[in-house]
């Protein structure tokens, strides 16, 4: 890199990378021909039909280094690997940044942010002026939880099955300012929207101001009827926060159609963006009332960028999101959703036949997609996930909540059928041992 000619050509290439959405993107350089071929070949296939076609998905699997991991990785709900092109983009942006961070990062890479905002908004089906880019779902949602004006006695309704970071943030507000944080508890799986909507409705009092919802419950994969709950909550004049950590980049929906007021997500889960990337959506007319978590010249401005004043952070990670979007868009959300649901059903249906096995997740498509929980009589979730790892080299995560005790399994587009066969086989062997 010290050779000036070499450096110039690297810069030229990196310059091309800055426009990750153009024909020059790394994704196009690496995958365009092959993906063009498969997209022509499978052009008329419905997402459901294509979900079962291993020829198509084999091409996608090759885009991920994780597909050749010796350990079968089945905790993509926790955090997902990035495709190779995304890793390469981050590495190149990092190399570029380290040639002179204050110039390349702050003057060059920084210019990619507005393109990125547009592309994220395009996938979200929203106005780009409603999208802030940050580091994870926790940061996005805590920005809203701490940024809302609430006074002593004001009530917030959530559930004990929301994500711990968000529950802790609400509890901190309760402890510090005297707001009242009420939590419902559900016995999942539930295949009845009205039962869920009614539970939220029955907790509302004249003091309730906020409804905190989780789109996909991370413990067992239950998809919640957030739109119906949000609509009902608005009838009572409440505002609605949606935790979409497990839905953006997986389920085929548009954020504004959920009818919430605020939506936070990680991008390093099903979108497969670089690890440490997230996004906040705030309905346009609500932006001005939210105080930023860090700081802003005008904290009550209606410019969404006031939430991006995060100090020095990784621009390579942020700009790598662009290549993840290219990869995602080349598949298409509906196809991805149907494939991952097919993978979940594939292992869960076969596993259900094993004596002593229980599946803790609905099989109905409106109530589940990637994540499902499994348990085996006589073993705690911790014991089961330990045996899967130690004896079969299958990585999952164990869930031990008051009323959800299971091992959570979450495949991704790079997961091979042979990996899931290995899981089913392992569970069969463990059940007999
Ligand atoms: C439902 C839900 N919300 C929020 C988060 C937090 O995500 P992050 O750690 O990326 O902030 C998670 C993480 O798994 C989650 O499952």
Short mmCIF file of N, CA and C in Angstrom, two decimals, residues 231-350:
data_model
loop_
_atom_site.label_atom_id
_atom_site.label_comp_id
_atom_site.label_asym_id
_atom_site.label_seq_id
_atom_site.Cartn_x
_atom_site.Cartn_y
_atom_site.Cartn_z
N UNK A 231 -53.13 -0.51 16.45
CA UNK A 231 -54.38 0.17 16.05
C UNK A 231 -55.28 0.36 17.28
N UNK A 232 -55.38 -0.72 18.05
CA UNK A 232 -56.21 -0.64 19.27
C UNK A 232 -55.62 0.42 20.22
N UNK A 233 -54.30 0.40 20.41
CA UNK A 233 -53.66 1.34 21.35
C UNK A 233 -53.91 2.79 20.92
N UNK A 234 -53.88 3.02 19.62
CA UNK A 234 -54.11 4.39 19.13
C UNK A 234 -55.54 4.85 19.42
N UNK A 235 -56.46 3.91 19.46
CA UNK A 235 -57.84 4.30 19.79
C UNK A 235 -57.92 4.89 21.20
N UNK A 236 -56.95 4.48 22.04
CA UNK A 236 -56.92 5.01 23.42
C UNK A 236 -55.93 6.18 23.53
N UNK A 237 -55.39 6.63 22.41
CA UNK A 237 -54.48 7.78 22.42
C UNK A 237 -53.06 7.44 22.87
N UNK A 238 -52.69 6.16 22.86
CA UNK A 238 -51.35 5.78 23.30
C UNK A 238 -50.36 5.87 22.15
N UNK A 239 -49.08 5.88 22.50
CA UNK A 239 -48.03 5.76 21.48
C UNK A 239 -47.46 4.35 21.54
N UNK A 240 -46.96 3.88 20.39
CA UNK A 240 -46.56 2.48 20.30
C UNK A 240 -45.11 2.36 19.84
N UNK A 241 -44.33 1.64 20.66
CA UNK A 241 -42.93 1.36 20.32
C UNK A 241 -42.86 -0.09 19.88
N UNK A 242 -42.21 -0.35 18.75
CA UNK A 242 -42.09 -1.74 18.29
C UNK A 242 -40.61 -2.14 18.25
N UNK A 243 -40.32 -3.24 18.94
CA UNK A 243 -38.98 -3.84 18.90
C UNK A 243 -38.98 -4.82 17.72
N UNK A 244 -38.30 -4.42 16.66
CA UNK A 244 -38.28 -5.25 15.44
C UNK A 244 -36.94 -5.92 15.22
N UNK A 245 -36.26 -6.25 16.32
CA UNK A 245 -34.91 -6.83 16.19
C UNK A 245 -34.90 -8.08 15.31
N UNK A 246 -35.97 -8.87 15.39
CA UNK A 246 -35.99 -10.14 14.64
C UNK A 246 -36.87 -10.09 13.40
N UNK A 247 -37.32 -8.93 13.00
CA UNK A 247 -38.25 -8.93 11.86
C UNK A 247 -37.71 -8.21 10.62
N UNK A 248 -37.03 -7.08 10.81
CA UNK A 248 -36.53 -6.33 9.65
C UNK A 248 -35.46 -7.18 8.94
N UNK A 249 -35.60 -7.33 7.62
CA UNK A 249 -34.63 -8.15 6.88
C UNK A 249 -35.00 -9.62 6.87
N UNK A 250 -36.14 -9.95 7.49
CA UNK A 250 -36.60 -11.35 7.49
C UNK A 250 -38.04 -11.43 6.99
N UNK A 251 -38.94 -10.69 7.64
CA UNK A 251 -40.35 -10.76 7.26
C UNK A 251 -40.66 -9.71 6.20
N UNK A 252 -41.57 -10.05 5.33
CA UNK A 252 -41.92 -9.15 4.23
C UNK A 252 -43.01 -8.17 4.67
N UNK A 253 -42.61 -7.04 5.19
CA UNK A 253 -43.57 -6.03 5.65
C UNK A 253 -42.93 -4.66 5.48
N UNK A 254 -43.75 -3.64 5.55
CA UNK A 254 -43.24 -2.27 5.51
C UNK A 254 -43.45 -1.67 6.90
N UNK A 255 -42.44 -1.01 7.41
CA UNK A 255 -42.53 -0.53 8.80
C UNK A 255 -43.77 0.36 9.04
N UNK A 256 -44.06 1.34 8.17
CA UNK A 256 -45.22 2.18 8.47
C UNK A 256 -46.54 1.39 8.50
N UNK A 257 -46.59 0.27 7.77
CA UNK A 257 -47.83 -0.52 7.76
C UNK A 257 -48.11 -1.18 9.11
N UNK A 258 -47.11 -1.26 9.97
CA UNK A 258 -47.35 -1.85 11.29
C UNK A 258 -48.13 -0.88 12.19
N UNK A 259 -48.16 0.39 11.76
CA UNK A 259 -48.93 1.43 12.46
C UNK A 259 -48.39 1.77 13.85
N UNK A 260 -47.09 1.50 14.08
CA UNK A 260 -46.47 1.95 15.32
C UNK A 260 -45.99 3.38 15.16
N UNK A 261 -45.42 3.93 16.23
CA UNK A 261 -44.85 5.28 16.16
C UNK A 261 -43.33 5.24 16.12
N UNK A 262 -42.77 4.17 16.69
CA UNK A 262 -41.31 4.03 16.77
C UNK A 262 -40.96 2.56 16.51
N UNK A 263 -39.85 2.34 15.81
CA UNK A 263 -39.45 0.96 15.49
C UNK A 263 -37.92 0.90 15.54
N UNK A 264 -37.40 -0.02 16.33
CA UNK A 264 -35.94 -0.16 16.40
C UNK A 264 -35.54 -1.56 16.03
N UNK A 265 -34.40 -1.69 15.36
CA UNK A 265 -33.95 -3.02 14.96
C UNK A 265 -32.43 -3.09 14.91
N UNK A 266 -31.93 -4.31 15.00
CA UNK A 266 -30.52 -4.57 14.72
C UNK A 266 -30.45 -4.92 13.24
N UNK A 267 -29.32 -4.64 12.62
CA UNK A 267 -29.16 -5.04 11.21
C UNK A 267 -28.27 -6.27 11.11
N UNK A 268 -27.64 -6.65 12.25
CA UNK A 268 -26.73 -7.80 12.25
C UNK A 268 -27.44 -9.10 12.59
N UNK A 269 -28.77 -9.11 12.48
CA UNK A 269 -29.48 -10.37 12.64
C UNK A 269 -29.83 -10.85 11.23
N UNK A 270 -31.12 -10.78 10.85
CA UNK A 270 -31.46 -11.42 9.57
C UNK A 270 -31.05 -10.64 8.33
N UNK A 271 -30.73 -9.37 8.47
CA UNK A 271 -30.22 -8.65 7.29
C UNK A 271 -28.77 -9.04 7.00
N UNK A 272 -28.09 -9.63 8.00
CA UNK A 272 -26.69 -10.06 7.82
C UNK A 272 -25.74 -8.89 7.55
N UNK A 273 -26.06 -7.75 8.10
CA UNK A 273 -25.17 -6.59 7.97
C UNK A 273 -24.02 -6.76 8.97
N UNK A 274 -22.97 -5.95 8.87
CA UNK A 274 -21.83 -6.11 9.77
C UNK A 274 -22.25 -6.05 11.25
N UNK A 275 -21.56 -6.80 12.05
CA UNK A 275 -21.92 -6.92 13.47
C UNK A 275 -21.66 -5.58 14.17
N UNK A 276 -22.72 -5.04 14.75
CA UNK A 276 -22.63 -3.72 15.39
C UNK A 276 -23.32 -2.66 14.54
N UNK A 277 -24.42 -3.07 13.86
CA UNK A 277 -25.16 -2.08 13.05
C UNK A 277 -26.65 -2.17 13.37
N UNK A 278 -27.29 -1.02 13.44
CA UNK A 278 -28.71 -0.98 13.79
C UNK A 278 -29.42 0.20 13.15
N UNK A 279 -30.72 0.26 13.39
CA UNK A 279 -31.53 1.28 12.72
C UNK A 279 -32.73 1.67 13.59
N UNK A 280 -33.04 2.95 13.54
CA UNK A 280 -34.21 3.46 14.25
C UNK A 280 -35.14 4.12 13.25
N UNK A 281 -36.43 3.80 13.32
CA UNK A 281 -37.44 4.47 12.50
C UNK A 281 -38.34 5.25 13.45
N UNK A 282 -38.53 6.51 13.14
CA UNK A 282 -39.45 7.33 13.94
C UNK A 282 -40.42 7.99 12.98
N UNK A 283 -41.68 7.84 13.27
CA UNK A 283 -42.72 8.47 12.44
C UNK A 283 -42.45 9.97 12.37
N UNK A 284 -42.56 10.51 11.18
CA UNK A 284 -42.10 11.89 10.93
C UNK A 284 -42.58 12.90 11.99
N UNK A 285 -43.88 12.84 12.31
CA UNK A 285 -44.40 13.87 13.22
C UNK A 285 -44.05 13.62 14.69
N UNK A 286 -43.30 12.54 14.95
CA UNK A 286 -42.92 12.26 16.36
C UNK A 286 -41.45 12.61 16.61
N UNK A 287 -40.70 12.89 15.54
CA UNK A 287 -39.25 13.07 15.70
C UNK A 287 -38.95 14.21 16.67
N UNK A 288 -39.64 15.32 16.51
CA UNK A 288 -39.27 16.51 17.30
C UNK A 288 -39.48 16.30 18.80
N UNK A 289 -40.40 15.42 19.19
CA UNK A 289 -40.68 15.30 20.63
C UNK A 289 -39.73 14.36 21.37
N UNK A 290 -38.90 13.60 20.63
CA UNK A 290 -38.00 12.65 21.29
C UNK A 290 -36.64 13.30 21.56
N UNK A 291 -36.25 13.31 22.82
CA UNK A 291 -34.93 13.84 23.17
C UNK A 291 -33.87 12.83 22.72
N UNK A 292 -32.80 13.27 22.07
CA UNK A 292 -31.78 12.30 21.66
C UNK A 292 -31.07 11.69 22.85
N UNK A 293 -30.58 10.46 22.68
CA UNK A 293 -29.91 9.75 23.77
C UNK A 293 -28.56 10.38 24.07
N UNK A 294 -27.87 10.84 23.03
CA UNK A 294 -26.56 11.46 23.26
C UNK A 294 -26.75 12.98 23.34
N UNK A 295 -26.72 13.67 22.24
CA UNK A 295 -26.84 15.12 22.28
C UNK A 295 -27.09 15.62 20.87
N UNK A 296 -27.57 16.85 20.77
CA UNK A 296 -27.77 17.46 19.46
C UNK A 296 -27.83 18.96 19.65
N UNK A 297 -27.42 19.71 18.62
CA UNK A 297 -27.46 21.18 18.70
C UNK A 297 -28.86 21.63 19.06
N UNK A 298 -29.83 21.08 18.37
CA UNK A 298 -31.23 21.38 18.68
C UNK A 298 -31.91 20.06 19.01
N UNK A 299 -31.97 19.71 20.29
CA UNK A 299 -32.47 18.37 20.64
C UNK A 299 -33.93 18.14 20.25
N UNK A 300 -34.68 19.22 20.06
CA UNK A 300 -36.09 19.03 19.70
C UNK A 300 -36.35 19.33 18.22
N UNK A 301 -35.32 19.23 17.42
CA UNK A 301 -35.52 19.46 15.99
C UNK A 301 -36.25 18.27 15.39
N UNK A 302 -36.77 18.45 14.20
CA UNK A 302 -37.45 17.31 13.57
C UNK A 302 -36.57 16.64 12.52
N UNK A 303 -35.25 16.81 12.68
CA UNK A 303 -34.32 16.16 11.76
C UNK A 303 -33.87 14.83 12.39
N UNK A 304 -34.15 13.75 11.71
CA UNK A 304 -33.84 12.40 12.22
C UNK A 304 -32.35 12.23 12.52
N UNK A 305 -31.51 13.03 11.88
CA UNK A 305 -30.05 12.91 12.07
C UNK A 305 -29.62 13.28 13.48
N UNK A 306 -30.52 13.90 14.24
CA UNK A 306 -30.15 14.26 15.62
C UNK A 306 -29.90 13.01 16.46
N UNK A 307 -30.40 11.85 15.98
CA UNK A 307 -30.17 10.60 16.72
C UNK A 307 -28.86 9.91 16.31
N UNK A 308 -28.14 10.53 15.40
CA UNK A 308 -26.91 9.88 14.90
C UNK A 308 -25.65 10.53 15.44
N UNK A 309 -25.81 11.37 16.44
CA UNK A 309 -24.66 12.05 17.02
C UNK A 309 -24.00 11.13 18.03
N UNK A 310 -23.36 10.07 17.53
CA UNK A 310 -22.88 8.99 18.40
C UNK A 310 -21.40 9.13 18.73
N UNK A 311 -20.78 10.17 18.31
CA UNK A 311 -19.33 10.29 18.52
C UNK A 311 -18.59 9.40 17.53
N UNK A 312 -17.30 9.23 17.76
CA UNK A 312 -16.49 8.43 16.83
C UNK A 312 -16.89 6.97 16.94
N UNK A 313 -17.12 6.37 15.81
CA UNK A 313 -17.55 4.96 15.77
C UNK A 313 -17.02 4.33 14.50
N UNK A 314 -17.41 3.09 14.23
CA UNK A 314 -16.86 2.40 13.07
C UNK A 314 -17.62 2.74 11.79
N UNK A 315 -17.03 3.57 10.97
CA UNK A 315 -17.64 3.86 9.67
C UNK A 315 -17.55 2.66 8.73
N UNK A 316 -16.46 1.84 8.81
CA UNK A 316 -16.44 0.64 7.97
C UNK A 316 -17.65 -0.27 8.22
N UNK A 317 -18.02 -0.42 9.49
CA UNK A 317 -19.19 -1.26 9.80
C UNK A 317 -20.43 -0.62 9.21
N UNK A 318 -20.57 0.66 9.43
CA UNK A 318 -21.77 1.35 8.94
C UNK A 318 -21.88 1.24 7.42
N UNK A 319 -20.79 1.52 6.72
CA UNK A 319 -20.86 1.49 5.26
C UNK A 319 -20.99 0.06 4.71
N UNK A 320 -20.56 -0.91 5.50
CA UNK A 320 -20.73 -2.31 5.09
C UNK A 320 -22.20 -2.71 4.99
N UNK A 321 -23.06 -1.96 5.65
CA UNK A 321 -24.51 -2.25 5.59
C UNK A 321 -24.98 -2.23 4.13
N UNK A 322 -24.37 -1.36 3.34
CA UNK A 322 -24.78 -1.22 1.93
C UNK A 322 -24.65 -2.52 1.16
N UNK A 323 -23.54 -3.23 1.38
CA UNK A 323 -23.36 -4.50 0.66
C UNK A 323 -24.32 -5.57 1.18
N UNK A 324 -24.65 -5.49 2.47
CA UNK A 324 -25.63 -6.44 3.02
C UNK A 324 -27.00 -6.21 2.37
N UNK A 325 -27.32 -4.94 2.15
CA UNK A 325 -28.60 -4.63 1.48
C UNK A 325 -28.59 -5.13 0.04
N UNK A 326 -27.44 -4.97 -0.64
CA UNK A 326 -27.34 -5.49 -2.01
C UNK A 326 -27.59 -6.99 -2.04
N UNK A 327 -26.95 -7.69 -1.10
CA UNK A 327 -27.07 -9.15 -1.03
C UNK A 327 -28.53 -9.52 -0.74
N UNK A 328 -29.11 -8.84 0.23
CA UNK A 328 -30.50 -9.12 0.61
C UNK A 328 -31.45 -8.85 -0.56
N UNK A 329 -31.29 -7.69 -1.18
CA UNK A 329 -32.22 -7.31 -2.25
C UNK A 329 -32.10 -8.23 -3.46
N UNK A 330 -30.91 -8.78 -3.65
CA UNK A 330 -30.74 -9.68 -4.80
C UNK A 330 -31.52 -10.98 -4.57
N UNK A 331 -31.75 -11.34 -3.32
CA UNK A 331 -32.61 -12.51 -3.04
C UNK A 331 -34.07 -12.04 -3.04
N UNK A 332 -34.34 -11.01 -2.26
CA UNK A 332 -35.71 -10.50 -2.11
C UNK A 332 -36.27 -10.97 -0.77
N UNK A 333 -36.97 -10.07 -0.08
CA UNK A 333 -37.42 -10.39 1.28
C UNK A 333 -38.38 -11.57 1.31
N UNK A 334 -39.32 -11.59 0.36
CA UNK A 334 -40.33 -12.66 0.41
C UNK A 334 -39.67 -14.03 0.26
N UNK A 335 -38.73 -14.11 -0.68
CA UNK A 335 -38.04 -15.39 -0.89
C UNK A 335 -37.26 -15.81 0.35
N UNK A 336 -36.62 -14.83 0.94
CA UNK A 336 -35.82 -15.11 2.14
C UNK A 336 -36.75 -15.59 3.27
N UNK A 337 -37.84 -14.86 3.46
CA UNK A 337 -38.79 -15.24 4.52
C UNK A 337 -39.28 -16.68 4.31
N UNK A 338 -39.68 -16.98 3.08
CA UNK A 338 -40.25 -18.32 2.84
C UNK A 338 -39.20 -19.41 2.99
N UNK A 339 -37.97 -19.14 2.55
CA UNK A 339 -36.92 -20.14 2.69
C UNK A 339 -36.62 -20.41 4.17
N UNK A 340 -36.51 -19.35 4.94
CA UNK A 340 -36.12 -19.55 6.34
C UNK A 340 -37.27 -20.22 7.10
N UNK A 341 -38.51 -19.87 6.74
CA UNK A 341 -39.65 -20.55 7.38
C UNK A 341 -39.65 -22.04 6.99
N UNK A 342 -39.34 -22.30 5.72
CA UNK A 342 -39.26 -23.69 5.26
C UNK A 342 -38.20 -24.46 6.06
N UNK A 343 -37.05 -23.83 6.30
CA UNK A 343 -35.98 -24.49 7.06
C UNK A 343 -36.44 -24.78 8.49
N UNK A 344 -37.14 -23.80 9.08
CA UNK A 344 -37.65 -24.00 10.45
C UNK A 344 -38.63 -25.18 10.47
N UNK A 345 -39.56 -25.18 9.51
CA UNK A 345 -40.54 -26.27 9.48
C UNK A 345 -39.86 -27.61 9.21
N UNK A 346 -38.82 -27.57 8.37
CA UNK A 346 -38.12 -28.81 7.99
C UNK A 346 -37.60 -29.53 9.23
N UNK A 347 -36.86 -28.81 10.08
CA UNK A 347 -36.30 -29.51 11.25
C UNK A 347 -37.36 -29.76 12.31
N UNK A 348 -38.29 -28.78 12.47
CA UNK A 348 -39.26 -28.91 13.57
C UNK A 348 -40.26 -30.04 13.29
N UNK A 349 -40.70 -30.18 12.04
CA UNK A 349 -41.67 -31.25 11.73
C UNK A 349 -41.04 -32.63 11.91
N UNK A 350 -39.79 -32.76 11.49
CA UNK A 350 -39.12 -34.07 11.64
C UNK A 350 -38.84 -34.37 13.11
#
